[in-house]
Amino acid sequence: MSQSFSIGGLLRRPEAGAFLGLVAVLIFFGIFGGVAFLKPAGMSSWLNVAANLGIIAIPVGLLMIAGELDISVGAMVPFGAMTTAIIAGHWDQSIWLAIVVTLSFALVIGLVNGLLVIRTAVPSLIVTLGTLFAVQGIVLGMTVLIAKSTSVALKTEGPAKAIFGDFIPVVFKGQLQSIVVWWLLAAAAYVFFVHFSRRGNWIFAMGGDKVSARNAGIPTERMTMLLFVLSATSAAFVGMCQAIQFNSAQVAGGQSFIFNSIISVVIGGVLLTGGFGSVVGIFFGTITFAVVNQGIYYTDFDRNWSALIIGVLLLIAVLLNNTFRKMALTHAPKKK
Amino acid sequence: MSTPILELRKVDKSFGPIDVLHEISLKVHAGEVLCLLGDNGAGKSTLIKTLAGVHKPTRGEILLDGQPMAFDRPKDAQARGIATVHQFGGTFPLMSIGRSFFAGVEPTKGWGPFKVYDRKKANAIAVKAVQDFGITRIDDGDRLVGGLSGGERQSLAIARAVHFGARVLILDEPTAALGVKQAAHVLRIVNQAKRRGLAVIFITHQVMHAMAVGDHFAVLIRGAIAADFRKGEKTREQIADLMAGGESMADLEANIEGYMDSHDGHPPPPAR
Ligand SMILES: Nc1ncnc2c1ncn2[C@@H]1O[C@H](COP(=O)(O)OP(=O)(O)O)[C@@H](O)[C@H]1O
Ligand SMILES: [Mg+2]
């Protein structure tokens, strides 16, 4: 049958709520903040926030669709930044070596998360809460031990700087970070992986009913490991790019990514208990979050109100998403 | 008579010190429905989990086509054509009919790393498979499974098992949560599966449902087979009495009525 265009058909998609939310906040800040935040400088401010968050939010969202949570990303961001800074800055080694080592370590931590989740009956929230603290401890302990400081500087030049942590020339008045390109590429790759390749189907089946999924022959354990590796390396990648972008790394400061990624994912229409969601929804959810986060600077409101807006937005988004999901469930095509 | 597809010989199952099944011997033939009756806690689910490879028998043999078999995991049983359909499980409520039908064995098109899930093909095959069972109301493979009625979901799960080559179909209380009409729906599908030559093991505690489709009946009481008989050998009342563990249902009803007469029409409090 053909998927003809209809309003109802669009509303039944997982990203419907996120899309409406984005339109709503754009209108809201268009009225109260003027058009400044839609001009290149304004747009790059929220696109930069969205890109840094979005690279993490998509794998976190996929884990949620598969019925798991990963909050250790909050430690993986400073981990990625600090590992890169110590190797390339403090020890003055090649930045490429730093990149390879950073991502390899992150891969190992992702494997540890995945292994602990599939080998023990402990919920992934608790497992990753454990690794969150463990990795924070390692980062703080090792940094003080090696660099005798909680902040490490580095200087990157050449192609690595341009690829991972510089401002993109010309477009948007040169205020867009290169990570935005990574985010767009990653989002496109995830759309293919989740919604077009057959493995995407496995993620939804796992979140719907893990035992049935395994009985249907889906390699649920391998997929779980893969998703935890994706979220750990993505978070470390973002930290690494930030260190290269800002020429320094701090031991703390990743925690905001935990809640912010979960908020983006939930606004994006992913069901907290798994089995339902979309990459496009998470993408819109992340932009919505970033617009509120940055848009507030363009209004006369005090910065502190943005948390209130995000809270209200989250609740409205969840209610809308519940409604749309019910519509999708009860939808039966009219008899011809 | 021909070799049964599946046979149990004196199967015992204990969980540590707890003996759940005692010396269960049963046969199921192709094109036959075996009804497994029994009260809650009788061991019906444990028995079918043993058949489906979830549990290993503590003692005794399982024979498939006359050959002794040992299943290490549910997948092994499935690979040999033994499919279990649970009351609600096996289908994913928030997935489309096509996607859930092919979960794990998705058809693809394209080449190399760009192979994509073939939605059209999956939907067409899934819809045809259920329609072949007479469920013509399902005609859109993009609908979400959770939006189907309970009976339609069961039918989808059965059609799926049959499509993927099941020879033995185990249904664990498929009609328990359904209304009269929906249950009739599922019973019709069970009859169809039987006519296609599948061996069906149908678990229920509703005698009426069993009598509507069963060729062969086994009553399980506290883990042992209390009665084993063929269609037409016992009446509905006799079967109900057997399930109640020998205590006559008629007596039970008389007791309740007597209680209500002497208690202003209130039924007795539920037993704990
Ligand atoms: N894994 C297990 N460990 C210990 N006892 C079990 C286990 N599974 C089932 N039982 C016991 O076996 C008995 C039969 O259970 P079950 O097979 O679920 O009965 P039914 O499906 O007929 O209601 C129950 O008393 C139950 O407590
Ligand atoms: Mg049971």
XYZ file of C-alpha atoms in Angstrom, chain A residues 54 79 156 183 192 204 209 214 235 238 262 285:
12
model
C 23.142 15.595 19.509
C 37.330 11.596 29.895
C 46.381 21.749 17.955
C 26.647 15.744 13.952
C 20.123 4.670 7.657
C 13.010 -1.876 18.341
C 10.277 -7.620 24.364
C 16.235 -13.335 21.485
C 30.601 11.011 24.330
C 32.510 15.156 21.845
C 17.768 12.243 28.136
C 14.337 17.079 20.208
